mmCIF file of C-alpha atoms and ligand atoms in Angstrom:
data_model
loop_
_atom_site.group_PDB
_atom_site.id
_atom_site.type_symbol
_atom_site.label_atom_id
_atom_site.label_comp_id
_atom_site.label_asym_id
_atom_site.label_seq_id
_atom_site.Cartn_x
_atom_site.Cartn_y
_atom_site.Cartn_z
ATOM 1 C CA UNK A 1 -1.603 -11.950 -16.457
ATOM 2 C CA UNK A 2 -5.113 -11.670 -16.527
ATOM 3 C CA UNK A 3 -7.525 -8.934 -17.558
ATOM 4 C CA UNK A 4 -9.305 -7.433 -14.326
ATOM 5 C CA UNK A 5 -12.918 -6.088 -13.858
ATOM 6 C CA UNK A 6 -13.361 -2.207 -14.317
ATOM 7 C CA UNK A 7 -15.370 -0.333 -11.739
ATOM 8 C CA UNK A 8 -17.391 2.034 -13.041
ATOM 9 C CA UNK A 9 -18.801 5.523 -11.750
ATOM 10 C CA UNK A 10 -21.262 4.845 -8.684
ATOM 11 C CA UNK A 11 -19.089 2.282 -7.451
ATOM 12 C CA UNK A 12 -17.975 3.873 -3.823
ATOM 13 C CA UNK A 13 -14.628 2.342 -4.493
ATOM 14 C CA UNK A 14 -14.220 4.865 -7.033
ATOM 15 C CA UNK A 15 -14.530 8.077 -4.547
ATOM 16 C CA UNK A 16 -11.961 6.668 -1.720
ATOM 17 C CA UNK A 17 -8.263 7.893 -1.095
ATOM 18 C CA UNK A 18 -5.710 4.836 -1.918
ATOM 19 C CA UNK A 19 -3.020 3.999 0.126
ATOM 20 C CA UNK A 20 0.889 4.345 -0.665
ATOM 21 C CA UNK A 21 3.005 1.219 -1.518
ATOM 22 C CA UNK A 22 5.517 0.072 1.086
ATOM 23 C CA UNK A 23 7.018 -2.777 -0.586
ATOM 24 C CA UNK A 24 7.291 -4.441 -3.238
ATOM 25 C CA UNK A 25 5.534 -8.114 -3.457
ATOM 26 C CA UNK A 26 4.771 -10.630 -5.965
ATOM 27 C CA UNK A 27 0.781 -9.803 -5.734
ATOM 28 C CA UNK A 28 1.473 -6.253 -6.684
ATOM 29 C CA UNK A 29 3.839 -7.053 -9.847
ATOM 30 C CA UNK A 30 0.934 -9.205 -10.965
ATOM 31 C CA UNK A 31 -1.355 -6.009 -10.424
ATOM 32 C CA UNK A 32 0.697 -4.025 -13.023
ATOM 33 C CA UNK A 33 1.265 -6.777 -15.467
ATOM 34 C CA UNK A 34 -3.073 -7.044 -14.824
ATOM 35 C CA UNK A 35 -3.720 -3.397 -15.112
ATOM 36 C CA UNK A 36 -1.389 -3.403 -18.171
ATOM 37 C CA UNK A 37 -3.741 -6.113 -19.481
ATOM 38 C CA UNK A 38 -6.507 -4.478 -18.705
ATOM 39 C CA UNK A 39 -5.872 -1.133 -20.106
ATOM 40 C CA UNK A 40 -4.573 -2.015 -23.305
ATOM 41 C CA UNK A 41 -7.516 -4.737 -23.718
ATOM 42 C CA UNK A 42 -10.074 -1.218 -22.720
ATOM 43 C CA UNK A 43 -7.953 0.722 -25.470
ATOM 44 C CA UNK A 44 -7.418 2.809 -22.989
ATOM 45 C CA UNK A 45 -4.351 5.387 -22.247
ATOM 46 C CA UNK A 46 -4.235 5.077 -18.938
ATOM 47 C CA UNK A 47 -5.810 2.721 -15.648
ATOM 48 C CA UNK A 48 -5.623 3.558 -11.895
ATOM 49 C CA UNK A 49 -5.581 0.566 -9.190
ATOM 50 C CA UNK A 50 -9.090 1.846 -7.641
ATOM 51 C CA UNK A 51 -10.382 1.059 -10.739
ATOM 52 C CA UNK A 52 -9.593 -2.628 -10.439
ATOM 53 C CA UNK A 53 -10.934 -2.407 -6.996
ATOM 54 C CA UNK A 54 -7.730 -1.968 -5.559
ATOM 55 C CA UNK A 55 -7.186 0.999 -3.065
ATOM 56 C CA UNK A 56 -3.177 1.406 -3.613
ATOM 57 C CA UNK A 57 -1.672 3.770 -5.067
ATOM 58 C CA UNK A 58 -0.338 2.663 -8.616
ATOM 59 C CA UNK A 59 -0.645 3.812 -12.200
ATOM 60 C CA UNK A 60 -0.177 2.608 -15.154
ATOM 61 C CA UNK A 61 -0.069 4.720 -18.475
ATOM 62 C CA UNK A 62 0.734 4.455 -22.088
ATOM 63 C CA UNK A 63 -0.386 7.321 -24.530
ATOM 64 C CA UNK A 64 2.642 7.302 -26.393
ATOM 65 C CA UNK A 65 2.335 6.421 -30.426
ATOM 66 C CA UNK A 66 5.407 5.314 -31.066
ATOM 67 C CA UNK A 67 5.371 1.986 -28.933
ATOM 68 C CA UNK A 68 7.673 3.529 -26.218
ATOM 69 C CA UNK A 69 6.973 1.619 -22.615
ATOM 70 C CA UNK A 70 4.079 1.775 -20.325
ATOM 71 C CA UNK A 71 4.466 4.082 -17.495
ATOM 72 C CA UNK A 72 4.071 2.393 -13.948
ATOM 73 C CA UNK A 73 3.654 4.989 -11.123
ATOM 74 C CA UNK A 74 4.001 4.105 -6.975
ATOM 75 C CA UNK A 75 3.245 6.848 -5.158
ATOM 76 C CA UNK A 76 3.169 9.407 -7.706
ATOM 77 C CA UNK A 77 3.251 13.131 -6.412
ATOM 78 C CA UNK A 78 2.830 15.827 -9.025
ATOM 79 C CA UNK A 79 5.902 18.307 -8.170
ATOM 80 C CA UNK A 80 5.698 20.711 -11.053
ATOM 81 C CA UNK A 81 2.973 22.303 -12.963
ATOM 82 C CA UNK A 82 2.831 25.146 -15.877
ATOM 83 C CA UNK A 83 0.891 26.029 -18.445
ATOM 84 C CA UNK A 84 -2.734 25.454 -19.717
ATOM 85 C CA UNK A 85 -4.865 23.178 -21.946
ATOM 86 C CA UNK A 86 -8.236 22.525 -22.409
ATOM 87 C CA UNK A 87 -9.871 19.609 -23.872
ATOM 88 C CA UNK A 88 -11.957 16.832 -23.928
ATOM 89 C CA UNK A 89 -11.068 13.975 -21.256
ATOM 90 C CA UNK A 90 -12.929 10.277 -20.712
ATOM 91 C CA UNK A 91 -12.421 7.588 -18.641
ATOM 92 C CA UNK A 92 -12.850 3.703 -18.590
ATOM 93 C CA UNK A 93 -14.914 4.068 -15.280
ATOM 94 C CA UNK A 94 -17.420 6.130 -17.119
ATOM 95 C CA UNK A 95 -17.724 4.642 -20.079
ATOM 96 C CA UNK A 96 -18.560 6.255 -23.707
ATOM 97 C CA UNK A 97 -18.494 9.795 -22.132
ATOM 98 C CA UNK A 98 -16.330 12.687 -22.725
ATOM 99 C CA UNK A 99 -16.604 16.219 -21.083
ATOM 100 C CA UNK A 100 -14.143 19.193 -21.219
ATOM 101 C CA UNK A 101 -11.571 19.723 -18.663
ATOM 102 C CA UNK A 102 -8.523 22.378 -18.196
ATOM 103 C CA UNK A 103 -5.541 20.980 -16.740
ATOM 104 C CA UNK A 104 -2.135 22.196 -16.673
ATOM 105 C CA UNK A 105 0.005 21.769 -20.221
ATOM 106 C CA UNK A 106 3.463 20.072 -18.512
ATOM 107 C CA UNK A 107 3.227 18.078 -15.415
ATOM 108 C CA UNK A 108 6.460 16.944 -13.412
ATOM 109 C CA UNK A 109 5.686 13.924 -11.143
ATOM 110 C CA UNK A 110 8.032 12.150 -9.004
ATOM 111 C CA UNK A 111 7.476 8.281 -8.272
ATOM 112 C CA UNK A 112 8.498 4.912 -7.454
ATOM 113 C CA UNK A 113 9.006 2.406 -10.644
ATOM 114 C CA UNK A 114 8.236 -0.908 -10.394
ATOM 115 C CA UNK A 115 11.521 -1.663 -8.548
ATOM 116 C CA UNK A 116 10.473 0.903 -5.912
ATOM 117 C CA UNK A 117 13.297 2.936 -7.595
ATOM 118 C CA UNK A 118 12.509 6.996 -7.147
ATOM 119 C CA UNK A 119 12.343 8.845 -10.720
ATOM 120 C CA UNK A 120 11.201 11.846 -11.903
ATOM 121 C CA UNK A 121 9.486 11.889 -15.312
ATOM 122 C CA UNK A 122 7.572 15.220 -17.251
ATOM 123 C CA UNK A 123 4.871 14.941 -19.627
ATOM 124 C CA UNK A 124 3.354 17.759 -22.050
ATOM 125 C CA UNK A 125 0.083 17.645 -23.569
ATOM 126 C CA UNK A 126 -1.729 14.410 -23.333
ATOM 127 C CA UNK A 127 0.344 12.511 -20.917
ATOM 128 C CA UNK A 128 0.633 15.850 -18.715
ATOM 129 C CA UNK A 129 -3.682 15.397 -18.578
ATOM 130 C CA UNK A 130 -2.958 11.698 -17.918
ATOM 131 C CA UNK A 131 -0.756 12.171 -14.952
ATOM 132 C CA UNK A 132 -3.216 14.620 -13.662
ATOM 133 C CA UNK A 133 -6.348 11.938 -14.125
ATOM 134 C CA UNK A 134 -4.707 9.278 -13.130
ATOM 135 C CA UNK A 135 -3.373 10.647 -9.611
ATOM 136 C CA UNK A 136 -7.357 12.259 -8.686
ATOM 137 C CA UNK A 137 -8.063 8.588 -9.265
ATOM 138 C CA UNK A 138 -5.989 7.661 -5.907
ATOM 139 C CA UNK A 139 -7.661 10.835 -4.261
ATOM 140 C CA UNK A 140 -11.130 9.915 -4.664
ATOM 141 C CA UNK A 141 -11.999 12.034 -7.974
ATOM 142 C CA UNK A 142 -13.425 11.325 -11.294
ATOM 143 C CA UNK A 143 -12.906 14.215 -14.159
ATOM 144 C CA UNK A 144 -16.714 14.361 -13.945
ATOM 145 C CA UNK A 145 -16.472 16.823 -11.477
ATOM 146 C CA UNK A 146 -13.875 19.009 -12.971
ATOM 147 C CA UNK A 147 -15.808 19.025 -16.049
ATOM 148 C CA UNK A 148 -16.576 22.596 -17.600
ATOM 149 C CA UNK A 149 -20.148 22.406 -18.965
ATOM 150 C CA UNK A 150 -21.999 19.078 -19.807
ATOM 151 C CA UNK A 151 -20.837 15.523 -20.201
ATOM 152 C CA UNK A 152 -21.391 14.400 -23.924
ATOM 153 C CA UNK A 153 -21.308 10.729 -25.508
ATOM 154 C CA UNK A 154 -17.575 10.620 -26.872
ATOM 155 C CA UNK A 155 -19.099 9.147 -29.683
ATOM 156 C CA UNK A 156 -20.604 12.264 -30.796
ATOM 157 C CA UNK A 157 -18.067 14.672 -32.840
ATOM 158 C CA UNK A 158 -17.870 11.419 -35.226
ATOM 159 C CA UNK A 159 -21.654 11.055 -35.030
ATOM 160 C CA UNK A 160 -22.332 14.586 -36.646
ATOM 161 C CA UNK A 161 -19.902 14.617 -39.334
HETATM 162 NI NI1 NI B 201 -10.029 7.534 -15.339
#
């Protein structure tokens, strides 16, 4: 396990379309126990393999506060959307920004685990807008350009209190 270098916003990595998994190898089990690493070390709630430089399409994600297990997505494909929320949305590739983004309220995605088994998982809230960032990352986009209005340090709201 190791923790991996995070590309950030400018690198063209960033903006290309990841490939799907075919099979499961010992280099890409390392890649989620890394990304694991890597996330959690970036206190952040979620990590896309482009980020690491890696142009396949994998995701991992914990946002959960009660210490349930990371999420590992192969080949995730949203399948269900409804609802609405708004909020503000960062990510570890641009770093100690935040800007406001609407994304659907529950997200249904089907995917491969990390035994290439198929599942079908739906998150509400928080982990519905993670499923949503997460997957752009594998097509090329960044939140920054679904953002509604400016970006904003994500520092700020604590700043003026
Ligand atoms: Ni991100």
């Amino acid at each position: 396990m190791a923790i991996r270098n995070i590309r950030v916003m400018g690198d063209p990595i960033l903006n290309k379309t990841s490939k799907p998994i075919t099979e499961m190898t010992d280099k890409i089990q390392t890649l989620i126990d890394d990304m694991l690493d890597t996330m959690y070390e970036a206190q952040g709630v979620g990590l896309a393999a482009p980020q690491v430089g890696i142009l396949k399409r994998l995701v991992v994600i914990d946002c959960s506060m009660e210490g349930d297990d990371p999420i590992v997505l192969i080949n995730p494909e949203i399948i269900e959307v409804s609802g609405e929320q708004c909020g503000d949305e960062g990510c570890l590739s641009v770093p100690g920004k935040a800007g406001q983004v609407t994304r659907p309220n529950k997200v249904k995605v089907r995917a491969l685990d990390r035994h290439m088994k198929e599942f079908e998982m739906e998150g509400e809230g928080l982990l519905a807008r993670a499923f949503c960032h997460e997957i752009d990352h594998l097509d090329g986009i960044l939140y920054v350009e679904k953002v509604e209005g400016e970006l904003h340090s994500s520092m700020a709201e604590e700043d003026e209190e």
